[in-house]
Coordinates of C-alpha atoms in Angstrom, one line a residue:
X1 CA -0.2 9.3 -10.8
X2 CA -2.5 7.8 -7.9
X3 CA 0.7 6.5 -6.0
X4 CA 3.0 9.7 -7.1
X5 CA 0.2 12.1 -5.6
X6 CA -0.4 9.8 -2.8
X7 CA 3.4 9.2 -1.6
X8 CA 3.9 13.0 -1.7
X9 CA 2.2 13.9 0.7
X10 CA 2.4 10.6 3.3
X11 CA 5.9 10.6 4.5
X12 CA 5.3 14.0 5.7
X13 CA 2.1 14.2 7.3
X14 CA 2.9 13.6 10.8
X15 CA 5.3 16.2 10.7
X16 CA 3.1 18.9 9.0
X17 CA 0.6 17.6 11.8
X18 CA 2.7 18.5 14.5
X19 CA 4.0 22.0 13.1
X20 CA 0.5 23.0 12.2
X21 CA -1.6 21.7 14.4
X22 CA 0.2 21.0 17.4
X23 CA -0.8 17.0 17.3
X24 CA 1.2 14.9 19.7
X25 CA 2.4 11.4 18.4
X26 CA -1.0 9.7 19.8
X27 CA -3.8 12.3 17.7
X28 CA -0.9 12.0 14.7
X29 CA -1.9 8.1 14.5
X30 CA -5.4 8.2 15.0
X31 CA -5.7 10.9 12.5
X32 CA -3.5 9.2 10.1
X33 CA -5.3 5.8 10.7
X34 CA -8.7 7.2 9.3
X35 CA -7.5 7.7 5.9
X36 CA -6.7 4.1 6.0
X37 CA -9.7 2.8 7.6
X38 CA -11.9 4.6 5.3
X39 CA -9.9 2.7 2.4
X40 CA -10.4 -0.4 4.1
X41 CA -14.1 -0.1 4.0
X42 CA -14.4 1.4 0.5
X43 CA -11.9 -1.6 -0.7
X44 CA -15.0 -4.3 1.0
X45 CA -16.9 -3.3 -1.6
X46 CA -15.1 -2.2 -4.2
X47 CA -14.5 -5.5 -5.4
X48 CA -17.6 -6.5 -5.8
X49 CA -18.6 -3.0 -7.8
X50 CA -15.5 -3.8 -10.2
X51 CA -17.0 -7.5 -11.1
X52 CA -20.7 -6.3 -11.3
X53 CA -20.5 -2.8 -12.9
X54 CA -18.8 -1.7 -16.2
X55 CA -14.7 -1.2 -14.8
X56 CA -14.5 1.6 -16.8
X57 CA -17.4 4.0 -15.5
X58 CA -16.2 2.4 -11.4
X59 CA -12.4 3.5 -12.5
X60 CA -13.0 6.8 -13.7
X61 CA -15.8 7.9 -11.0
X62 CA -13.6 7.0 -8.0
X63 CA -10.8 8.2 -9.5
X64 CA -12.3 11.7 -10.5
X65 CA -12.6 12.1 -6.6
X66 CA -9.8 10.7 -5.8
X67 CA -7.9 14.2 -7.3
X68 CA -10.9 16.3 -5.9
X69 CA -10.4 15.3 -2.4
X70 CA -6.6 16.9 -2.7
X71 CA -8.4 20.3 -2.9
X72 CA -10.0 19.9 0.4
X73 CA -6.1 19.8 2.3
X74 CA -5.7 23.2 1.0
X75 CA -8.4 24.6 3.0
X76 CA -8.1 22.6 5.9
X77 CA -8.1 25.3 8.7
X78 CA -8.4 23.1 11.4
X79 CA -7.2 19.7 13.1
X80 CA -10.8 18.6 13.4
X81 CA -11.6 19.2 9.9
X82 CA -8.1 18.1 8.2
X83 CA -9.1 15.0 9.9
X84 CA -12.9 14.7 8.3
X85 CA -11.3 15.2 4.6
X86 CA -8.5 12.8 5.0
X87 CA -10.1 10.1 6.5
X88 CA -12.9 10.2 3.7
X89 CA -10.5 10.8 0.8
X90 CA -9.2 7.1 1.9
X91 CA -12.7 5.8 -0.1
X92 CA -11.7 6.9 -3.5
X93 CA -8.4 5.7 -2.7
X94 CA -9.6 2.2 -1.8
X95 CA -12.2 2.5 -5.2
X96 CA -9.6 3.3 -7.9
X97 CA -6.4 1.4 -6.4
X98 CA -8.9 -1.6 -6.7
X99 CA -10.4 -0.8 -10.3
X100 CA -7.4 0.0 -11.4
X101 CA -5.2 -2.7 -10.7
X102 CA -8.5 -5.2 -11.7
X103 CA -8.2 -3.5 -15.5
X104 CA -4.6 -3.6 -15.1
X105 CA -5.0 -7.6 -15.1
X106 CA -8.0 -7.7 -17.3
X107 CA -5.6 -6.9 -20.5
X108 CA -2.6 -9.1 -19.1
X109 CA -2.8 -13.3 -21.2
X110 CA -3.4 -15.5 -18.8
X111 CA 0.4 -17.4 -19.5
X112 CA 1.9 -14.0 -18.6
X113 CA -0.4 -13.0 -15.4
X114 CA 2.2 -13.7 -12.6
X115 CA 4.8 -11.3 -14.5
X116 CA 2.7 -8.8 -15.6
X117 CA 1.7 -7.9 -12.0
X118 CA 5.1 -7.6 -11.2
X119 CA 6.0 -5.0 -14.0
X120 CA 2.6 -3.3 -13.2
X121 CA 3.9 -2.8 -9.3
X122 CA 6.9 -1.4 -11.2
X123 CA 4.4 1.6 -11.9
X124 CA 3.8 2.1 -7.6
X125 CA 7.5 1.6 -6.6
X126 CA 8.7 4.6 -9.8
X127 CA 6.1 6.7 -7.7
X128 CA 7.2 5.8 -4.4
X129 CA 11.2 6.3 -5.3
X130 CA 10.6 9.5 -6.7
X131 CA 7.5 10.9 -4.7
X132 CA 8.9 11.3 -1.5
X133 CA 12.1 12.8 -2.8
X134 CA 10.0 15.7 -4.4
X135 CA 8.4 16.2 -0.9
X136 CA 11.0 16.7 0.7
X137 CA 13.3 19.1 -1.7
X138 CA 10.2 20.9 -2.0
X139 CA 9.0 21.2 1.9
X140 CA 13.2 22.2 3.1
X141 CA 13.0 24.8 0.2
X142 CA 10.0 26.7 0.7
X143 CA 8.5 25.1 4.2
X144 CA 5.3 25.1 2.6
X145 CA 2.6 22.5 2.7
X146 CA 0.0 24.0 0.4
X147 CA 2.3 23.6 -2.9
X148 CA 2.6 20.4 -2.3
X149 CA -1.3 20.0 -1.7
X150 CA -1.8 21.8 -5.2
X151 CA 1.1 19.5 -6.8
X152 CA -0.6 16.2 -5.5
X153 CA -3.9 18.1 -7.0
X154 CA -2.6 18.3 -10.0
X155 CA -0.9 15.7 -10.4
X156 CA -3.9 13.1 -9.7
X157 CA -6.0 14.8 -12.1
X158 CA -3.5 14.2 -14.3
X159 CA -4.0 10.3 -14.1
X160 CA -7.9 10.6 -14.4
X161 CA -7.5 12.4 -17.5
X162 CA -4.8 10.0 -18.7
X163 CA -7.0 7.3 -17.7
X164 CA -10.3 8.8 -19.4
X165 CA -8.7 7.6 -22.3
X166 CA -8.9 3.6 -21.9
X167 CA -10.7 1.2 -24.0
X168 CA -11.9 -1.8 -22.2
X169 CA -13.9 -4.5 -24.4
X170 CA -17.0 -5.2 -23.6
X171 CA -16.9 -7.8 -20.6
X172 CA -20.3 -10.0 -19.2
X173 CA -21.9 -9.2 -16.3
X174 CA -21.0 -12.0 -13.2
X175 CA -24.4 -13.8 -12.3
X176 CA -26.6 -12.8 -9.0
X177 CA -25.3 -14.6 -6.0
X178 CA -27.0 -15.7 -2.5
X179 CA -28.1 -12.3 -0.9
X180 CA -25.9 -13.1 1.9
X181 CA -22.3 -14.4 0.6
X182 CA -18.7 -13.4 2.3
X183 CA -17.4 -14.3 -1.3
X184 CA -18.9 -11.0 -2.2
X185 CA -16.5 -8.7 -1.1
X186 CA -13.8 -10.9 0.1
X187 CA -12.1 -14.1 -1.1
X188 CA -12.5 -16.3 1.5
X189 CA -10.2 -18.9 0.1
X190 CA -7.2 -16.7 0.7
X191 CA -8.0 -16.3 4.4
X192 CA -4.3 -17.9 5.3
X193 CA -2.7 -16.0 2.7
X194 CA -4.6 -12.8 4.5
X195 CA -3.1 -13.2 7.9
X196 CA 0.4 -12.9 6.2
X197 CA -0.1 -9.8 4.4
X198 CA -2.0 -7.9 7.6
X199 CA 1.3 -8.9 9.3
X200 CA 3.7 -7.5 6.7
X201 CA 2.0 -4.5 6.6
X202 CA 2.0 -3.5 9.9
X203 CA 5.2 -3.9 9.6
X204 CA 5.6 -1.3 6.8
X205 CA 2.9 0.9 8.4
X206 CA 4.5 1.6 11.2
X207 CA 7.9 2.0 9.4
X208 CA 6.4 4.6 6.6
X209 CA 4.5 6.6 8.9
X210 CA 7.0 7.4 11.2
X211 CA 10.2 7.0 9.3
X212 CA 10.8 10.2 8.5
X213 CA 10.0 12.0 12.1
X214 CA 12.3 8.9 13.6
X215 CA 15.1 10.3 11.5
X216 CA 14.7 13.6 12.1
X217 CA 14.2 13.2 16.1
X218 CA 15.7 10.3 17.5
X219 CA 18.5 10.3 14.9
X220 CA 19.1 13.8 13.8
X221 CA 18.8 13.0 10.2
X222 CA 17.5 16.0 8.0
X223 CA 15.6 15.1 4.7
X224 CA 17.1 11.7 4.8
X225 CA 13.7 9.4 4.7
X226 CA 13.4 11.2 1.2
X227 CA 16.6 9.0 0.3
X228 CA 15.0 6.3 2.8
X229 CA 12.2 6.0 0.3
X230 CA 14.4 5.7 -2.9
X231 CA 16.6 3.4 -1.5
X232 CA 13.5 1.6 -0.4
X233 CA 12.0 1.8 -4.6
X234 CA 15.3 0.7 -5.9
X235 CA 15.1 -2.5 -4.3
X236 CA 11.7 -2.9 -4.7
X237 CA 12.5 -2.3 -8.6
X238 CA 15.4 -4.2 -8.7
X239 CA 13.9 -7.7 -7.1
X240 CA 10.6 -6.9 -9.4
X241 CA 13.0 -6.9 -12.5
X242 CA 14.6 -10.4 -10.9
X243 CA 11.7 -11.8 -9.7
X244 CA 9.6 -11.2 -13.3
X245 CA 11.4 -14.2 -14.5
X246 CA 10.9 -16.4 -12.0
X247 CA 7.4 -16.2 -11.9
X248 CA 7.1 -16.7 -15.5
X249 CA 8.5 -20.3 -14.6
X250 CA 5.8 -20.5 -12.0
X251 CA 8.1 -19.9 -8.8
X252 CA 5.5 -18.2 -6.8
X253 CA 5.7 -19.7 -3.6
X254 CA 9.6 -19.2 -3.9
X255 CA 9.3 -15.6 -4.3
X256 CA 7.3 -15.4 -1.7
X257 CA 9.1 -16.8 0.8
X258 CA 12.0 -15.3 -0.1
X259 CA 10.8 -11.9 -0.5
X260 CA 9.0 -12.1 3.0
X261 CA 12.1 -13.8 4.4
X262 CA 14.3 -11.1 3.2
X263 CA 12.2 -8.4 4.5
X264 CA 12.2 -9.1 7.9
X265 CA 15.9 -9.0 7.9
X266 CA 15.3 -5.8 6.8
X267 CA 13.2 -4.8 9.8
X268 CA 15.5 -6.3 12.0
X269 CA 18.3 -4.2 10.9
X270 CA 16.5 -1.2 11.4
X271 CA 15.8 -1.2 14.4
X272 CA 18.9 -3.4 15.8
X273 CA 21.3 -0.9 14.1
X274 CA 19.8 2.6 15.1
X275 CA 22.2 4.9 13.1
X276 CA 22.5 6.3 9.5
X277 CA 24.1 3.0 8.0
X278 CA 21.4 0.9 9.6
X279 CA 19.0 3.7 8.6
X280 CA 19.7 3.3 5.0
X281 CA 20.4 -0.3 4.1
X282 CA 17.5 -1.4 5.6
X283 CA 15.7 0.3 3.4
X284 CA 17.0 -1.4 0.4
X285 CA 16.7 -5.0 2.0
X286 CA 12.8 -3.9 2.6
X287 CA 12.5 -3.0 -0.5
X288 CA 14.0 -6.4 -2.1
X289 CA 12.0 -8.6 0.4
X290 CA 8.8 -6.5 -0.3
X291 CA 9.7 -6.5 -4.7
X292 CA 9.8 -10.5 -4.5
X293 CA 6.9 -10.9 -2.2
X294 CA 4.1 -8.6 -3.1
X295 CA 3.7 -9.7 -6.9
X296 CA 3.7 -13.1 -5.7
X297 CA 1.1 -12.9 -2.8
X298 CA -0.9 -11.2 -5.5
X299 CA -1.0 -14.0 -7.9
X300 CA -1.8 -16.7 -5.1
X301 CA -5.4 -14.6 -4.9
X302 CA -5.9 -14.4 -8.6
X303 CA -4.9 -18.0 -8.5
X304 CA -7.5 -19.2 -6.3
X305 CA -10.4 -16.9 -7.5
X306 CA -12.6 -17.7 -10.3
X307 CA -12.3 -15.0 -13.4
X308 CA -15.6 -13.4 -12.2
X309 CA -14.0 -13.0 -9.1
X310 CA -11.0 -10.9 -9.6
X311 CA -11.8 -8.3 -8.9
X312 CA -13.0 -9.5 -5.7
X313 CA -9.9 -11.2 -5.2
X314 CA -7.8 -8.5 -6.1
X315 CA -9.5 -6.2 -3.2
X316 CA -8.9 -8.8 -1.0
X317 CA -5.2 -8.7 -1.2
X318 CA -5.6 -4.3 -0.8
X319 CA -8.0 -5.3 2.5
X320 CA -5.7 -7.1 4.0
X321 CA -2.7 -4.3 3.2
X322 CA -5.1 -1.8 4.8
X323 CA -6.2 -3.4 7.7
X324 CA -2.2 -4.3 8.4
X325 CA -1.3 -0.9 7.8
X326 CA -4.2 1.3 9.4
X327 CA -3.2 -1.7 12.6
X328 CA -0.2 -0.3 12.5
X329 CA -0.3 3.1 12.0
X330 CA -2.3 2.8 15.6
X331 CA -0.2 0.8 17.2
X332 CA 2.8 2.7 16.1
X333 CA 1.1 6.3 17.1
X334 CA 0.4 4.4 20.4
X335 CA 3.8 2.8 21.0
X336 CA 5.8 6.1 20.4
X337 CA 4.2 8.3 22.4
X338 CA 4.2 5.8 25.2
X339 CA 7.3 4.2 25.1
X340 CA 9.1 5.4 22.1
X341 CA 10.0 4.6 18.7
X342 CA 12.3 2.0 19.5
X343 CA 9.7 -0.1 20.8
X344 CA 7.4 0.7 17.9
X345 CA 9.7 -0.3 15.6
X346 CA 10.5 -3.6 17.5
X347 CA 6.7 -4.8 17.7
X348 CA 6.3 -4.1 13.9
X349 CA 9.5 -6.6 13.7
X350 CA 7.9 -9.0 16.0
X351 CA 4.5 -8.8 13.9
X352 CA 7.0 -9.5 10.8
X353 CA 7.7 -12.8 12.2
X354 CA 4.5 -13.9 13.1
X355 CA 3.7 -13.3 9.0
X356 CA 6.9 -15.2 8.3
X357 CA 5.8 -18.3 10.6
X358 CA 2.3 -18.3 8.7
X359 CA 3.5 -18.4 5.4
X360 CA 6.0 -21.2 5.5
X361 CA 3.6 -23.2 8.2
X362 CA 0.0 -22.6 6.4
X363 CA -0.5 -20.2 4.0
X364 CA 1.9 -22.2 1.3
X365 CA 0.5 -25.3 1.8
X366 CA -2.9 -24.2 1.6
X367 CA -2.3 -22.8 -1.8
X368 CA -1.4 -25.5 -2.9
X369 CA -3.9 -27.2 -2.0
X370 CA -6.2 -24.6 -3.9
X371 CA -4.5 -24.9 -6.8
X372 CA -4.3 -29.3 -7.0
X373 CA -8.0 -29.2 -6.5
X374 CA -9.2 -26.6 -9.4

């Protein structure tokens, strides 16, 4: 419900920021970009809330305005103040993407961890390969952004009341740290590990943001990024399936390398091979890399954190997705309006690389290292 509410209305923001507001490709990323940063910020301190406060009472309060926030988009009347709600919605986003996951983990065994997160992403990529689809039948059949405003309304409060309805046990309080502490809000251990998902998803934030205008403008494809997205979900699904077993055996560094190696082929045949075909079956190889690498990049921060620290360690993998994707979100917004999407596109592939070069030349070898010396 957070990620089905969320996706429907993503993919077509920019464009229902042009039509309605008259925003050029510049205002559409810095607006855009505020929803992200405010997640960013939320996520800081989110983890730290999740490991000192009862995860119940964090998860339901930022999720109960989570689905408020959706009502504010309906009476958005202007650019300045569309802009005000969503970049503050992007708090309760951060809060509840963090508390939830954390109790997500909290009632996975320990022996089963690395495979649970992996069938618990399954939940994200069902939303994001259906989501989209539903925006976009519904926005060619009516041309109406306030149903799907309501629908993502209505459909979030839906979670919170699904949710209302957890039972958690009864978990001890994490003891007082230094007043001063980086630990606090983000796992410093995983700094290396950081770098690699900031670069991956500036990759995928320039490439989600703009997909669907891309399509529509440079390659005359109508409606098509809501197939983008599902092609996109089914390989996500598909490698999660896969890739479950292998982390039960403890091949986490081998899914993520693949799955981050995979993935920027994926890029790379985006942008090399600007047509439908290109279009399309990048989407799915994106979607493979990304199903084999997230889970595991995930489970290299558990890995390294203590258990009073996970929920700490779990926002620190969702900061370093934000700040890669509010990066590039900007930098995309920038690069299109400048020189076009072409180049955007490209520099999200070159940032790919850099990510790609980390990994396999620090960020593995660190972990390791991590893991030898608990």
């Amino acid at each position: 419900m957070i990620f089905f509410s969320f996706m429907l209305l993503t993919p077509l923001l920019p464009i229902y920021l042009s039509e309605t507001f008259q925003a050029d490709k510049h205002v559409i990323g810095i607006v855009l970009s505020g929803y992200t940063i405010m997640a960013l910020i939320s996520r800081m301190f989110s983890g730290y809330i999740v490991d000192s406060f009862p995860r119940k009472i964090v998860l339901l309060v930022s999720y109960f305005l989570f689905f408020l926030f959706f009502s504010g988009y309906i009476i958005a009347g202007s650019l300045l103040f569309f802009a005000l709600i969503r970049t503050f919605h992007g708090a309760p986003f951060g809060a509840v993407t963090v508390s939830n996951s954390t109790v997500a983990i909290d009632v996975l065994p320990s022996s089963r961890r690395a495979e649970g997160i992996g069938y618990y992403g399954l939940s994200n990529n069902l939303a994001t390969a259906i989501s989209p689809s539903v925006a976009l039948w519904i926005y060619n059949a009516t041309n109406n952004f306030d149903i799907l405003f309501v629908l993502a309304f209505v459909i979030a409060m839906i979670g919170f009341l699904i949710n209302s309805t957890v039972h958690l046990e009864k978990r001890e309080s994490i003891p007082d740290k230094k007043a001063i502490s980086l630990d606090r809000f983000f796992l410093s251990k995983g700094w290396h590990s950081a770098i690699c998902i900031v670069c991956y998803a500036f990759s995928y934030g320039v490439l989600s943001t703009y997909v669907a205008i891309y399509g529509k403008e440079a390659l005359n494809i109508r409606g098509g990024s809501g197939f983008f997205f599902m092609l996109l979900s089914i390989g996500l699904i598909l490698s999660r399936l896969v890739g479950s077993r292998t982390l039960r055996q403890g091949k986490i560094i081998q899914n993520a390398g693949i799955g981050c190696s995979i993935a920027m082929i994926g890029y790379l045949l985006f942008v090399a091979v600007p047509n439908e075909f290109g279009y399309y079956a990048s989407a799915f190889i994106i979607g493979l890399g990304n199903g084999h690498m997230w889970p595991a990049m995930q489970t290299m921060f558990i890995n390294m954190a203590p258990n009073s620290q996970r929920g700490t360690a779990n926002s620190s993998v969702l900061v370093s997705w934000d700040v890669g994707i509010g990066l590039g979100i900007v930098a995309g917004g920038f690069f299109s309006e400048f020189y076009g999407y072409t180049e955007a596109f490209w520099a999200a592939w070159i940032v790919n690389i850099i990510g790609v070069l980390v990994f396999f030349l620090v960020a593995k070898n660190k972990y390791k290292t991590r893991i030898y010396a608990k």
